[in-house]
JSON list of C-alpha atoms in Angstrom, two decimals:
[
{"chain": "Q", "resi": 1, "resn": "UNK", "atom": "CA", "xyz": [-34.97, -64.29, -34.31]},
{"chain": "Q", "resi": 2, "resn": "UNK", "atom": "CA", "xyz": [-35.67, -67.93, -35.09]},
{"chain": "Q", "resi": 3, "resn": "UNK", "atom": "CA", "xyz": [-38.94, -68.72, -33.32]},
{"chain": "Q", "resi": 4, "resn": "UNK", "atom": "CA", "xyz": [-40.72, -71.80, -34.61]},
{"chain": "Q", "resi": 5, "resn": "UNK", "atom": "CA", "xyz": [-41.32, -75.49, -33.93]},
{"chain": "Q", "resi": 6, "resn": "UNK", "atom": "CA", "xyz": [-38.78, -77.42, -36.04]},
{"chain": "Q", "resi": 7, "resn": "UNK", "atom": "CA", "xyz": [-39.81, -80.59, -37.85]},
{"chain": "Q", "resi": 8, "resn": "UNK", "atom": "CA", "xyz": [-36.93, -82.36, -36.11]},
{"chain": "Q", "resi": 9, "resn": "UNK", "atom": "CA", "xyz": [-38.69, -81.70, -32.79]},
{"chain": "Q", "resi": 10, "resn": "UNK", "atom": "CA", "xyz": [-42.34, -82.24, -33.80]},
{"chain": "Q", "resi": 11, "resn": "UNK", "atom": "CA", "xyz": [-42.89, -83.85, -37.21]},
{"chain": "Q", "resi": 12, "resn": "UNK", "atom": "CA", "xyz": [-46.66, -83.44, -37.47]},
{"chain": "Q", "resi": 13, "resn": "UNK", "atom": "CA", "xyz": [-47.87, -80.12, -38.91]},
{"chain": "Q", "resi": 14, "resn": "UNK", "atom": "CA", "xyz": [-51.14, -80.44, -36.99]},
{"chain": "Q", "resi": 15, "resn": "UNK", "atom": "CA", "xyz": [-49.25, -80.87, -33.69]},
{"chain": "Q", "resi": 16, "resn": "UNK", "atom": "CA", "xyz": [-46.99, -77.90, -34.48]},
{"chain": "Q", "resi": 17, "resn": "UNK", "atom": "CA", "xyz": [-50.04, -75.75, -35.16]},
{"chain": "Q", "resi": 18, "resn": "UNK", "atom": "CA", "xyz": [-51.55, -76.93, -31.87]},
{"chain": "Q", "resi": 19, "resn": "UNK", "atom": "CA", "xyz": [-48.37, -75.94, -30.00]},
{"chain": "Q", "resi": 20, "resn": "UNK", "atom": "CA", "xyz": [-48.47, -72.47, -31.55]},
{"chain": "Q", "resi": 21, "resn": "UNK", "atom": "CA", "xyz": [-52.17, -72.17, -30.65]},
{"chain": "Q", "resi": 22, "resn": "UNK", "atom": "CA", "xyz": [-51.59, -73.25, -27.06]},
{"chain": "Q", "resi": 23, "resn": "UNK", "atom": "CA", "xyz": [-48.72, -70.79, -26.72]},
{"chain": "Q", "resi": 24, "resn": "UNK", "atom": "CA", "xyz": [-50.80, -67.93, -28.10]},
{"chain": "Q", "resi": 25, "resn": "UNK", "atom": "CA", "xyz": [-53.70, -68.75, -25.76]},
{"chain": "Q", "resi": 26, "resn": "UNK", "atom": "CA", "xyz": [-51.54, -68.93, -22.61]},
{"chain": "Q", "resi": 27, "resn": "UNK", "atom": "CA", "xyz": [-52.71, -66.23, -20.23]},
{"chain": "Q", "resi": 28, "resn": "UNK", "atom": "CA", "xyz": [-50.10, -66.54, -17.50]},
{"chain": "Q", "resi": 29, "resn": "UNK", "atom": "CA", "xyz": [-46.48, -67.42, -16.94]},
{"chain": "Q", "resi": 30, "resn": "UNK", "atom": "CA", "xyz": [-47.66, -70.49, -15.00]},
{"chain": "Q", "resi": 31, "resn": "UNK", "atom": "CA", "xyz": [-49.50, -71.74, -18.09]},
{"chain": "Q", "resi": 32, "resn": "UNK", "atom": "CA", "xyz": [-46.34, -71.23, -20.13]},
{"chain": "Q", "resi": 33, "resn": "UNK", "atom": "CA", "xyz": [-44.29, -73.22, -17.61]},
{"chain": "Q", "resi": 34, "resn": "UNK", "atom": "CA", "xyz": [-46.84, -76.04, -17.68]},
{"chain": "Q", "resi": 35, "resn": "UNK", "atom": "CA", "xyz": [-46.81, -76.13, -21.49]},
{"chain": "Q", "resi": 36, "resn": "UNK", "atom": "CA", "xyz": [-43.00, -76.08, -21.51]},
{"chain": "Q", "resi": 37, "resn": "UNK", "atom": "CA", "xyz": [-42.90, -79.02, -19.09]},
{"chain": "Q", "resi": 38, "resn": "UNK", "atom": "CA", "xyz": [-45.49, -80.90, -21.17]},
{"chain": "Q", "resi": 39, "resn": "UNK", "atom": "CA", "xyz": [-43.42, -80.44, -24.33]},
{"chain": "Q", "resi": 40, "resn": "UNK", "atom": "CA", "xyz": [-40.28, -81.65, -22.57]},
{"chain": "Q", "resi": 41, "resn": "UNK", "atom": "CA", "xyz": [-42.12, -84.69, -21.24]},
{"chain": "Q", "resi": 42, "resn": "UNK", "atom": "CA", "xyz": [-43.54, -85.58, -24.64]},
{"chain": "Q", "resi": 43, "resn": "UNK", "atom": "CA", "xyz": [-40.80, -84.57, -27.10]},
{"chain": "Q", "resi": 44, "resn": "UNK", "atom": "CA", "xyz": [-37.62, -84.15, -25.06]},
{"chain": "Q", "resi": 45, "resn": "UNK", "atom": "CA", "xyz": [-35.45, -81.08, -24.46]},
{"chain": "Q", "resi": 46, "resn": "UNK", "atom": "CA", "xyz": [-36.95, -77.94, -25.99]},
{"chain": "Q", "resi": 47, "resn": "UNK", "atom": "CA", "xyz": [-34.78, -76.61, -28.86]},
{"chain": "Q", "resi": 48, "resn": "UNK", "atom": "CA", "xyz": [-33.74, -72.95, -29.05]},
{"chain": "Q", "resi": 49, "resn": "UNK", "atom": "CA", "xyz": [-36.32, -71.83, -31.66]},
{"chain": "Q", "resi": 50, "resn": "UNK", "atom": "CA", "xyz": [-39.10, -73.16, -29.42]},
{"chain": "Q", "resi": 51, "resn": "UNK", "atom": "CA", "xyz": [-37.51, -71.49, -26.38]},
{"chain": "Q", "resi": 52, "resn": "UNK", "atom": "CA", "xyz": [-37.70, -68.25, -28.35]},
{"chain": "Q", "resi": 53, "resn": "UNK", "atom": "CA", "xyz": [-41.43, -68.81, -28.90]},
{"chain": "Q", "resi": 54, "resn": "UNK", "atom": "CA", "xyz": [-41.88, -69.16, -25.14]},
{"chain": "Q", "resi": 55, "resn": "UNK", "atom": "CA", "xyz": [-39.79, -66.05, -24.43]},
{"chain": "Q", "resi": 56, "resn": "UNK", "atom": "CA", "xyz": [-41.80, -64.01, -26.94]},
{"chain": "Q", "resi": 57, "resn": "UNK", "atom": "CA", "xyz": [-45.11, -65.11, -25.46]},
{"chain": "Q", "resi": 58, "resn": "UNK", "atom": "CA", "xyz": [-43.90, -64.38, -21.93]},
{"chain": "Q", "resi": 59, "resn": "UNK", "atom": "CA", "xyz": [-42.86, -60.90, -23.08]},
{"chain": "Q", "resi": 60, "resn": "UNK", "atom": "CA", "xyz": [-46.32, -60.38, -24.60]},
{"chain": "Q", "resi": 61, "resn": "UNK", "atom": "CA", "xyz": [-47.93, -61.23, -21.27]},
{"chain": "Q", "resi": 62, "resn": "UNK", "atom": "CA", "xyz": [-45.67, -58.76, -19.45]},
{"chain": "Q", "resi": 63, "resn": "UNK", "atom": "CA", "xyz": [-46.32, -56.06, -22.06]},
{"chain": "Q", "resi": 64, "resn": "UNK", "atom": "CA", "xyz": [-50.06, -56.50, -21.58]},
{"chain": "Q", "resi": 65, "resn": "UNK", "atom": "CA", "xyz": [-49.64, -56.03, -17.81]},
{"chain": "Q", "resi": 66, "resn": "UNK", "atom": "CA", "xyz": [-47.63, -52.87, -18.46]},
{"chain": "Q", "resi": 67, "resn": "UNK", "atom": "CA", "xyz": [-50.24, -51.54, -20.86]},
{"chain": "Q", "resi": 68, "resn": "UNK", "atom": "CA", "xyz": [-47.72, -51.47, -23.71]},
{"chain": "Q", "resi": 69, "resn": "UNK", "atom": "CA", "xyz": [-48.57, -52.59, -27.23]},
{"chain": "Q", "resi": 70, "resn": "UNK", "atom": "CA", "xyz": [-45.23, -53.62, -28.66]},
{"chain": "Q", "resi": 71, "resn": "UNK", "atom": "CA", "xyz": [-41.69, -54.81, -28.24]},
{"chain": "Q", "resi": 72, "resn": "UNK", "atom": "CA", "xyz": [-39.60, -54.24, -31.34]},
{"chain": "Q", "resi": 73, "resn": "UNK", "atom": "CA", "xyz": [-36.19, -55.87, -31.61]},
{"chain": "Q", "resi": 74, "resn": "UNK", "atom": "CA", "xyz": [-34.35, -54.73, -34.69]},
{"chain": "Q", "resi": 75, "resn": "UNK", "atom": "CA", "xyz": [-30.81, -53.74, -35.56]},
{"chain": "Q", "resi": 76, "resn": "UNK", "atom": "CA", "xyz": [-29.46, -54.44, -32.09]},
{"chain": "Q", "resi": 77, "resn": "UNK", "atom": "CA", "xyz": [-32.03, -52.19, -30.41]},
{"chain": "Q", "resi": 78, "resn": "UNK", "atom": "CA", "xyz": [-35.07, -53.07, -28.33]},
{"chain": "Q", "resi": 79, "resn": "UNK", "atom": "CA", "xyz": [-37.99, -50.66, -28.07]},
{"chain": "Q", "resi": 80, "resn": "UNK", "atom": "CA", "xyz": [-41.09, -50.95, -25.86]},
{"chain": "Q", "resi": 81, "resn": "UNK", "atom": "CA", "xyz": [-44.12, -48.71, -26.13]},
{"chain": "Q", "resi": 82, "resn": "UNK", "atom": "CA", "xyz": [-46.29, -46.87, -25.87]},
{"chain": "Q", "resi": 83, "resn": "UNK", "atom": "CA", "xyz": [-45.72, -46.27, -22.18]},
{"chain": "Q", "resi": 84, "resn": "UNK", "atom": "CA", "xyz": [-46.24, -43.29, -19.93]},
{"chain": "Q", "resi": 85, "resn": "UNK", "atom": "CA", "xyz": [-43.68, -43.34, -17.15]},
{"chain": "Q", "resi": 86, "resn": "UNK", "atom": "CA", "xyz": [-43.77, -41.02, -14.19]},
{"chain": "Q", "resi": 87, "resn": "UNK", "atom": "CA", "xyz": [-40.69, -39.57, -12.55]},
{"chain": "Q", "resi": 88, "resn": "UNK", "atom": "CA", "xyz": [-40.59, -42.27, -9.85]},
{"chain": "Q", "resi": 89, "resn": "UNK", "atom": "CA", "xyz": [-40.79, -44.98, -12.51]},
{"chain": "Q", "resi": 90, "resn": "UNK", "atom": "CA", "xyz": [-38.02, -43.30, -14.52]},
{"chain": "Q", "resi": 91, "resn": "UNK", "atom": "CA", "xyz": [-35.77, -43.17, -11.46]},
{"chain": "Q", "resi": 92, "resn": "UNK", "atom": "CA", "xyz": [-36.49, -46.83, -10.72]},
{"chain": "Q", "resi": 93, "resn": "UNK", "atom": "CA", "xyz": [-35.83, -47.77, -14.36]},
{"chain": "Q", "resi": 94, "resn": "UNK", "atom": "CA", "xyz": [-32.50, -45.93, -14.25]},
{"chain": "Q", "resi": 95, "resn": "UNK", "atom": "CA", "xyz": [-31.55, -47.99, -11.16]},
{"chain": "Q", "resi": 96, "resn": "UNK", "atom": "CA", "xyz": [-32.51, -51.26, -12.86]},
{"chain": "Q", "resi": 97, "resn": "UNK", "atom": "CA", "xyz": [-31.09, -50.47, -16.30]},
{"chain": "Q", "resi": 98, "resn": "UNK", "atom": "CA", "xyz": [-28.80, -47.48, -16.63]},
{"chain": "Q", "resi": 99, "resn": "UNK", "atom": "CA", "xyz": [-28.70, -47.82, -20.44]},
{"chain": "Q", "resi": 100, "resn": "UNK", "atom": "CA", "xyz": [-32.47, -47.65, -21.01]},
{"chain": "Q", "resi": 101, "resn": "UNK", "atom": "CA", "xyz": [-33.67, -44.39, -22.56]},
{"chain": "Q", "resi": 102, "resn": "UNK", "atom": "CA", "xyz": [-37.22, -43.06, -22.26]},
{"chain": "Q", "resi": 103, "resn": "UNK", "atom": "CA", "xyz": [-38.50, -40.78, -25.01]},
{"chain": "Q", "resi": 104, "resn": "UNK", "atom": "CA", "xyz": [-41.55, -38.94, -23.73]},
{"chain": "Q", "resi": 105, "resn": "UNK", "atom": "CA", "xyz": [-42.60, -37.64, -27.17]},
{"chain": "Q", "resi": 106, "resn": "UNK", "atom": "CA", "xyz": [-42.79, -41.19, -28.56]},
{"chain": "Q", "resi": 107, "resn": "UNK", "atom": "CA", "xyz": [-43.72, -42.75, -25.21]},
{"chain": "Q", "resi": 108, "resn": "UNK", "atom": "CA", "xyz": [-41.07, -45.43, -25.77]},
{"chain": "Q", "resi": 109, "resn": "UNK", "atom": "CA", "xyz": [-38.29, -47.01, -23.79]},
{"chain": "Q", "resi": 110, "resn": "UNK", "atom": "CA", "xyz": [-35.34, -48.25, -25.81]},
{"chain": "Q", "resi": 111, "resn": "UNK", "atom": "CA", "xyz": [-31.99, -49.83, -25.20]},
{"chain": "Q", "resi": 112, "resn": "UNK", "atom": "CA", "xyz": [-29.23, -51.58, -27.13]},
{"chain": "Q", "resi": 113, "resn": "UNK", "atom": "CA", "xyz": [-29.70, -55.34, -27.06]},
{"chain": "Q", "resi": 114, "resn": "UNK", "atom": "CA", "xyz": [-27.36, -57.92, -28.55]},
{"chain": "Q", "resi": 115, "resn": "UNK", "atom": "CA", "xyz": [-29.89, -60.75, -28.61]},
{"chain": "Q", "resi": 116, "resn": "UNK", "atom": "CA", "xyz": [-33.53, -61.58, -27.95]},
{"chain": "Q", "resi": 117, "resn": "UNK", "atom": "CA", "xyz": [-32.65, -62.12, -24.30]},
{"chain": "Q", "resi": 118, "resn": "UNK", "atom": "CA", "xyz": [-31.51, -58.49, -24.05]},
{"chain": "Q", "resi": 119, "resn": "UNK", "atom": "CA", "xyz": [-34.78, -57.29, -25.60]},
{"chain": "Q", "resi": 120, "resn": "UNK", "atom": "CA", "xyz": [-36.75, -59.39, -23.14]},
{"chain": "Q", "resi": 121, "resn": "UNK", "atom": "CA", "xyz": [-34.51, -58.00, -20.39]},
{"chain": "Q", "resi": 122, "resn": "UNK", "atom": "CA", "xyz": [-35.74, -54.51, -21.23]},
{"chain": "Q", "resi": 123, "resn": "UNK", "atom": "CA", "xyz": [-39.33, -55.62, -20.64]},
{"chain": "Q", "resi": 124, "resn": "UNK", "atom": "CA", "xyz": [-38.26, -57.20, -17.35]},
{"chain": "Q", "resi": 125, "resn": "UNK", "atom": "CA", "xyz": [-36.48, -53.98, -16.31]},
{"chain": "Q", "resi": 126, "resn": "UNK", "atom": "CA", "xyz": [-39.63, -51.95, -16.94]},
{"chain": "Q", "resi": 127, "resn": "UNK", "atom": "CA", "xyz": [-41.71, -54.42, -14.93]},
{"chain": "Q", "resi": 128, "resn": "UNK", "atom": "CA", "xyz": [-39.27, -54.18, -12.02]},
{"chain": "Q", "resi": 129, "resn": "UNK", "atom": "CA", "xyz": [-39.20, -50.38, -12.25]},
{"chain": "Q", "resi": 130, "resn": "UNK", "atom": "CA", "xyz": [-43.00, -50.19, -12.18]},
{"chain": "Q", "resi": 131, "resn": "UNK", "atom": "CA", "xyz": [-43.11, -52.44, -9.12]},
{"chain": "Q", "resi": 132, "resn": "UNK", "atom": "CA", "xyz": [-40.42, -50.42, -7.34]},
{"chain": "Q", "resi": 133, "resn": "UNK", "atom": "CA", "xyz": [-42.03, -47.03, -8.03]}
]
């Protein structure tokens, strides 16, 4: 996944480093939205690689709330873990995403994903399932 600040968007290396730092330090989705708006105001429409940076950081925030350590997106498959899901959460996850598979031995939820958005969608499905359970 291309996730970076292109030189065509921000030429200064110091400013690009600052953007990465500010993204990494964001502690809420509101902070991410504010940073996104600030970048649009200063540099114009946010290009796709920068959008990916925002999506990744948002997923990290959600993973932290879930108590999970990782989201791996490789080979068309997204995997989130480690997670312990109870039976009510599994039922709710099945309602939200009927293709997600929970492996209790690995404490992982996985699903086929065609793009980064699909991988992020798995994290969102787990969040919704936890809230519904």
